[in-house]
Amino acid sequence: MSLSSIHLQGITGGHLLYTADQLLPATRIFIHREMKMGFLGRTCLTVLSLLPAVSTQTGGWRVVGSDQPVIAEPGEDVILPCYISPSISAVDMELRWFRDAFEKPVHLYRFQKNLLGTQARAYRGRTALSPSALQTGNISLLVRNLRPSDRGVYTCLADDGIRYEEGQTEVKVTALGTQPSISMDFTQGEQTRLVCRSEGWYPEPEVIWRDRDGNYVTSLSNTTVQRDSQGLLSVSSYIEIKQQSNVLSCLVRSKIPKPDWESKLHISSEYHIFLD
């Protein structure tokens, strides 16, 4: 028997004629088996050749999040990327965005409606999906007025009623605080020290002290951090000074790549203060 034209005998005894080009790749695999099996094999082959294997075409979608974090400042509106691949409509799916708890969604879409009453209280009135984007499988989430507490990993889940897939996107919130101010302070024992202050940071910044020769003296300092009502951080760093060290600099640096703020203090022999 040649693969160029093949006769298939059905259950009823009738014959079907197929050419090799008319058969799906999956069917050709069964043809090879049929030539070695016998009558029962021919019966199975007839059924399979009439029912092409299409499950990989209808069920092969997946959800893709972002492999890069979304970095933004407090108060900004951000979009958390997430989409279905290959592109198919998500209009009739259940779509759920959540963080730590599945049952406390950041945003829930079901039965072609946004079920805003079910979302976590902190996100009420701040999230949205794009109706037009859902038609092409884009299930990215808009989050308005970003807060420091919004940082973390978000999961986007799509469920078509048969199967579900999910992806993840990380959000990093960063705020560059004010330029440091340096002033003199005195302890109860009349020990002279400098205090470097800066506010409006997120996350907690790094404070670095250097002397007039550029040597790091941060280990001699003591830093405290306070959080304001908006979740932003203020730092105050103290370091004792000696008269012979007439130049000290305070550098406040974000732990997420951002510009640095630095202030220098020139101390004369009379301890007069001059700020750069």
CSV table of C-alpha atoms in Angstrom, one decimal:
chain,number,residue,atom,x,y,z
A,1,MET,CA,0.0,0.0,0.0
A,2,SER,CA,1.3,3.4,-1.0
A,3,LEU,CA,1.0,6.6,1.1
A,4,SER,CA,0.1,8.6,-2.0
A,5,SER,CA,-3.5,7.2,-2.0
A,6,ILE,CA,-5.0,5.1,0.8
A,7,HIS,CA,-8.3,3.2,1.0
A,8,LEU,CA,-9.9,3.3,4.5
A,9,GLN,CA,-12.5,0.6,5.3
A,10,GLY,CA,-15.3,1.9,7.6
A,11,ILE,CA,-17.6,0.0,9.9
A,12,THR,CA,-20.3,-0.3,7.3
A,13,GLY,CA,-17.9,-1.8,4.8
A,14,GLY,CA,-17.8,1.2,2.6
A,15,HIS,CA,-14.5,2.6,1.3
A,16,LEU,CA,-13.1,6.2,1.5
A,17,LEU,CA,-10.3,7.4,-0.7
A,18,TYR,CA,-7.8,10.0,0.7
A,19,THR,CA,-4.6,11.3,-0.7
A,20,ALA,CA,-1.7,12.0,1.7
A,21,ASP,CA,-2.0,15.8,1.2
A,22,GLN,CA,-5.6,15.7,2.3
A,23,LEU,CA,-4.8,14.2,5.7
A,24,LEU,CA,-3.8,16.1,8.8
A,25,PRO,CA,-0.3,15.5,10.3
A,26,ALA,CA,-1.9,13.8,13.3
A,27,THR,CA,-3.9,11.5,11.0
A,28,ARG,CA,-0.8,10.4,9.1
A,29,ILE,CA,0.6,9.1,12.3
A,30,PHE,CA,-2.4,6.8,12.6
A,31,ILE,CA,-2.0,5.7,9.0
A,32,HIS,CA,1.4,4.3,9.8
A,33,ARG,CA,-0.1,2.4,12.7
A,34,GLU,CA,-3.0,1.1,10.6
A,35,MET,CA,-0.7,-0.6,8.1
A,36,LYS,CA,0.6,-2.7,11.0
A,37,MET,CA,-2.6,-3.4,12.9
A,38,GLY,CA,-5.4,-5.0,11.0
A,39,PHE,CA,-9.2,-4.6,10.6
A,40,LEU,CA,-9.8,-3.1,14.1
A,41,GLY,CA,-7.1,-0.6,13.4
A,42,ARG,CA,-8.8,0.4,10.1
A,43,THR,CA,-12.1,1.0,11.9
A,44,CYS,CA,-10.4,3.3,14.5
A,45,LEU,CA,-8.5,5.1,11.7
A,46,THR,CA,-11.7,5.9,9.9
A,47,VAL,CA,-13.3,7.5,13.0
A,48,LEU,CA,-10.2,9.5,13.8
A,49,SER,CA,-9.6,10.8,10.3
A,50,LEU,CA,-13.2,12.2,10.3
A,51,LEU,CA,-12.6,14.0,13.6
A,52,PRO,CA,-9.4,16.1,13.2
A,53,ALA,CA,-7.4,16.9,16.4
A,54,VAL,CA,-8.3,20.6,17.1
A,55,SER,CA,-7.9,20.8,20.9
A,56,THR,CA,-4.6,22.5,20.7
A,57,GLN,CA,-6.1,25.2,18.5
A,58,THR,CA,-9.0,26.0,20.9
A,59,GLY,CA,-7.3,25.5,24.3
A,60,GLY,CA,-3.7,26.6,23.8
A,61,TRP,CA,-4.0,30.1,25.2
A,62,ARG,CA,-2.0,31.4,28.1
A,63,VAL,CA,-1.8,34.5,30.3
A,64,VAL,CA,1.3,36.6,30.1
A,65,GLY,CA,2.2,39.2,32.8
A,66,SER,CA,5.3,41.5,32.8
A,67,ASP,CA,8.8,40.3,33.2
A,68,GLN,CA,9.8,43.9,34.2
A,69,PRO,CA,8.5,45.7,37.3
A,70,VAL,CA,6.3,48.7,37.0
A,71,ILE,CA,8.1,51.6,38.8
A,72,ALA,CA,6.2,54.7,39.6
A,73,GLU,CA,5.9,57.5,42.1
A,74,PRO,CA,3.0,58.0,44.6
A,75,GLY,CA,0.0,59.8,43.1
A,76,GLU,CA,0.7,58.5,39.5
A,77,ASP,CA,-1.7,56.5,37.4
A,78,VAL,CA,-0.2,53.2,36.3
A,79,ILE,CA,-1.1,50.3,34.0
A,80,LEU,CA,-0.2,46.8,35.1
A,81,PRO,CA,0.5,44.8,31.9
A,82,CYS,CA,-1.2,41.5,31.3
A,83,TYR,CA,-2.6,39.8,28.1
A,84,ILE,CA,-3.8,36.6,26.7
A,85,SER,CA,-1.6,34.9,24.1
A,86,PRO,CA,-2.5,34.1,21.3
A,87,SER,CA,-4.9,37.0,21.1
A,88,ILE,CA,-8.5,36.0,21.8
A,89,SER,CA,-11.4,37.8,23.3
A,90,ALA,CA,-11.7,37.9,27.1
A,91,VAL,CA,-15.1,39.6,27.1
A,92,ASP,CA,-16.9,36.4,28.3
A,93,MET,CA,-14.2,35.3,30.7
A,94,GLU,CA,-13.9,35.8,34.4
A,95,LEU,CA,-10.9,38.1,35.1
A,96,ARG,CA,-9.5,38.5,38.5
A,97,TRP,CA,-6.6,40.7,39.7
A,98,PHE,CA,-5.4,40.0,43.2
A,99,ARG,CA,-2.3,40.2,45.5
A,100,ASP,CA,-1.9,38.1,48.5
A,101,ALA,CA,-5.4,36.8,48.9
A,102,PHE,CA,-7.5,35.3,46.0
A,103,GLU,CA,-10.7,36.0,47.8
A,104,LYS,CA,-9.8,39.7,48.2
A,105,PRO,CA,-9.5,40.8,44.6
A,106,VAL,CA,-8.0,44.1,43.5
A,107,HIS,CA,-10.4,43.9,40.6
A,108,LEU,CA,-13.0,41.3,39.6
A,109,TYR,CA,-14.8,41.1,36.2
A,110,ARG,CA,-17.4,38.4,35.7
A,111,PHE,CA,-20.5,38.0,33.4
A,112,GLN,CA,-19.3,41.0,31.4
A,113,LYS,CA,-19.5,43.2,34.5
A,114,ASN,CA,-17.0,44.8,36.8
A,115,LEU,CA,-18.0,43.6,40.3
A,116,LEU,CA,-16.6,46.5,42.2
A,117,GLY,CA,-18.4,45.7,45.4
A,118,THR,CA,-16.2,42.7,45.9
A,119,GLN,CA,-12.8,44.3,45.6
A,120,ALA,CA,-10.4,45.1,48.5
A,121,ARG,CA,-11.4,48.3,50.2
A,122,ALA,CA,-8.0,50.0,49.5
A,123,TYR,CA,-8.6,49.8,45.8
A,124,ARG,CA,-12.2,50.9,45.6
A,125,GLY,CA,-12.7,53.6,43.0
A,126,ARG,CA,-9.1,53.3,41.8
A,127,THR,CA,-9.0,50.4,39.3
A,128,ALA,CA,-10.4,49.8,35.8
A,129,LEU,CA,-10.2,47.5,32.8
A,130,SER,CA,-10.5,48.7,29.2
A,131,PRO,CA,-13.7,47.3,27.5
A,132,SER,CA,-12.2,47.6,24.0
A,133,ALA,CA,-8.9,46.0,25.0
A,134,LEU,CA,-10.7,43.0,26.4
A,135,GLN,CA,-11.8,42.1,22.9
A,136,THR,CA,-8.3,41.4,21.9
A,137,GLY,CA,-7.2,39.7,25.1
A,138,ASN,CA,-5.6,42.7,26.7
A,139,ILE,CA,-6.6,42.4,30.4
A,140,SER,CA,-4.2,45.0,31.7
A,141,LEU,CA,-5.3,46.9,34.8
A,142,LEU,CA,-5.3,50.6,35.4
A,143,VAL,CA,-4.5,51.7,39.0
A,144,ARG,CA,-5.1,55.3,39.8
A,145,ASN,CA,-3.4,57.5,42.4
A,146,LEU,CA,-0.7,55.0,43.3
A,147,ARG,CA,0.1,54.6,47.0
A,148,PRO,CA,3.2,53.3,48.7
A,149,SER,CA,1.1,50.5,50.1
A,150,ASP,CA,0.4,49.4,46.5
A,151,ARG,CA,3.8,47.9,46.1
A,152,GLY,CA,4.1,44.1,45.6
A,153,VAL,CA,3.3,41.3,43.1
A,154,TYR,CA,-0.1,41.2,41.4
A,155,THR,CA,-1.6,38.2,39.8
A,156,CYS,CA,-3.9,38.4,36.8
A,157,LEU,CA,-6.1,35.4,36.3
A,158,ALA,CA,-8.4,34.5,33.3
A,159,ASP,CA,-11.0,31.8,33.4
A,160,ASP,CA,-13.1,30.7,30.4
A,161,GLY,CA,-15.2,28.2,32.3
A,162,ILE,CA,-13.1,25.2,31.2
A,163,ARG,CA,-9.6,26.2,32.3
A,164,TYR,CA,-7.8,29.1,33.8
A,165,GLU,CA,-4.4,30.7,33.4
A,166,GLU,CA,-2.5,33.4,35.3
A,167,GLY,CA,0.4,35.7,35.0
A,168,GLN,CA,2.1,38.2,37.4
A,169,THR,CA,3.3,41.8,37.4
A,170,GLU,CA,5.3,43.5,40.1
A,171,VAL,CA,4.8,47.1,41.2
A,172,LYS,CA,7.6,49.2,42.8
A,173,VAL,CA,6.7,52.5,44.3
A,174,THR,CA,9.5,55.1,44.6
A,175,ALA,CA,9.6,58.7,45.7
A,176,LEU,CA,12.6,61.0,45.6
A,177,GLY,CA,12.5,63.1,48.8
A,178,THR,CA,13.7,66.6,49.4
A,179,GLN,CA,17.3,67.8,49.3
A,180,PRO,CA,18.9,67.2,52.7
A,181,SER,CA,19.3,70.0,55.1
A,182,ILE,CA,22.2,70.0,57.6
A,183,SER,CA,22.2,71.8,60.9
A,184,MET,CA,24.0,71.7,64.2
A,185,ASP,CA,22.6,70.1,67.3
A,186,PHE,CA,23.7,69.8,70.8
A,187,THR,CA,23.2,66.8,73.2
A,188,GLN,CA,22.5,67.2,76.9
A,189,GLY,CA,26.2,66.7,77.5
A,190,GLU,CA,26.9,69.6,75.2
A,191,GLN,CA,28.4,67.3,72.6
A,192,THR,CA,28.2,69.0,69.2
A,193,ARG,CA,26.7,67.0,66.4
A,194,LEU,CA,25.3,67.5,63.0
A,195,VAL,CA,21.8,66.4,61.9
A,196,CYS,CA,21.0,65.7,58.3
A,197,ARG,CA,17.2,65.7,57.5
A,198,SER,CA,15.2,64.8,54.4
A,199,GLU,CA,11.6,63.9,53.9
A,200,GLY,CA,9.1,62.5,51.3
A,201,TRP,CA,11.0,59.3,50.5
A,202,TYR,CA,9.9,55.8,49.5
A,203,PRO,CA,11.2,53.3,50.1
A,204,GLU,CA,13.6,54.1,53.0
A,205,PRO,CA,16.6,55.8,51.5
A,206,GLU,CA,20.3,55.2,52.4
A,207,VAL,CA,22.1,57.9,54.2
A,208,ILE,CA,25.9,58.3,53.7
A,209,TRP,CA,28.3,60.6,55.6
A,210,ARG,CA,31.8,61.5,54.3
A,211,ASP,CA,34.5,63.6,55.8
A,212,ARG,CA,36.6,66.3,54.0
A,213,ASP,CA,38.9,63.7,52.4
A,214,GLY,CA,36.0,61.7,51.0
A,215,ASN,CA,36.3,59.0,53.6
A,216,TYR,CA,33.0,57.3,54.6
A,217,VAL,CA,32.1,57.9,58.2
A,218,THR,CA,28.6,56.6,58.1
A,219,SER,CA,29.3,54.0,60.8
A,220,LEU,CA,29.7,56.9,63.3
A,221,SER,CA,26.2,58.1,62.6
A,222,ASN,CA,22.7,57.2,63.9
A,223,THR,CA,19.7,57.4,61.7
A,224,THR,CA,16.0,57.4,62.5
A,225,VAL,CA,13.0,57.1,60.2
A,226,GLN,CA,9.4,58.3,60.5
A,227,ARG,CA,6.4,57.6,58.3
A,228,ASP,CA,3.8,60.3,57.5
A,229,SER,CA,0.1,59.9,56.9
A,230,GLN,CA,0.6,59.2,53.2
A,231,GLY,CA,3.1,56.5,53.9
A,232,LEU,CA,6.2,58.5,52.9
A,233,LEU,CA,9.3,58.4,55.0
A,234,SER,CA,11.4,61.1,56.7
A,235,VAL,CA,15.0,60.5,57.8
A,236,SER,CA,17.1,62.2,60.4
A,237,SER,CA,20.7,61.2,60.6
A,238,TYR,CA,23.0,62.4,63.5
A,239,ILE,CA,26.8,62.4,63.6
A,240,GLU,CA,29.2,63.8,66.3
A,241,ILE,CA,31.7,66.2,65.0
A,242,LYS,CA,35.2,67.3,66.0
A,243,GLN,CA,36.7,70.7,65.4
A,244,GLN,CA,39.5,69.4,63.2
A,245,SER,CA,37.0,67.9,60.7
A,246,ASN,CA,35.9,71.1,59.0
A,247,VAL,CA,34.0,69.6,56.0
A,248,LEU,CA,31.3,66.9,56.2
A,249,SER,CA,28.8,65.9,53.5
A,250,CYS,CA,25.5,64.0,53.8
A,251,LEU,CA,24.3,62.0,50.9
A,252,VAL,CA,20.7,60.6,50.8
A,253,ARG,CA,20.3,58.0,48.2
A,254,SER,CA,17.3,56.0,46.9
A,255,LYS,CA,17.6,52.2,47.0
A,256,ILE,CA,15.8,52.1,43.7
A,257,PRO,CA,17.9,53.8,40.9
A,258,LYS,CA,17.1,57.5,41.1
A,259,PRO,CA,19.1,60.7,41.3
A,260,ASP,CA,20.9,61.3,44.6
A,261,TRP,CA,20.6,64.3,46.9
A,262,GLU,CA,23.7,65.6,48.6
A,263,SER,CA,24.5,68.5,51.0
A,264,LYS,CA,27.8,69.6,52.3
A,265,LEU,CA,28.6,71.5,55.5
A,266,HIS,CA,31.8,73.6,55.9
A,267,ILE,CA,32.7,74.1,59.5
A,268,SER,CA,35.1,76.9,60.3
A,269,SER,CA,37.2,77.0,63.5
A,270,GLU,CA,34.4,79.0,65.1
A,271,TYR,CA,31.8,76.5,63.9
A,272,HIS,CA,30.1,78.9,61.6
A,273,ILE,CA,27.8,77.1,59.1
A,274,PHE,CA,27.9,77.5,55.3
A,275,LEU,CA,25.8,75.4,53.2
A,276,ASP,CA,26.6,74.5,49.5
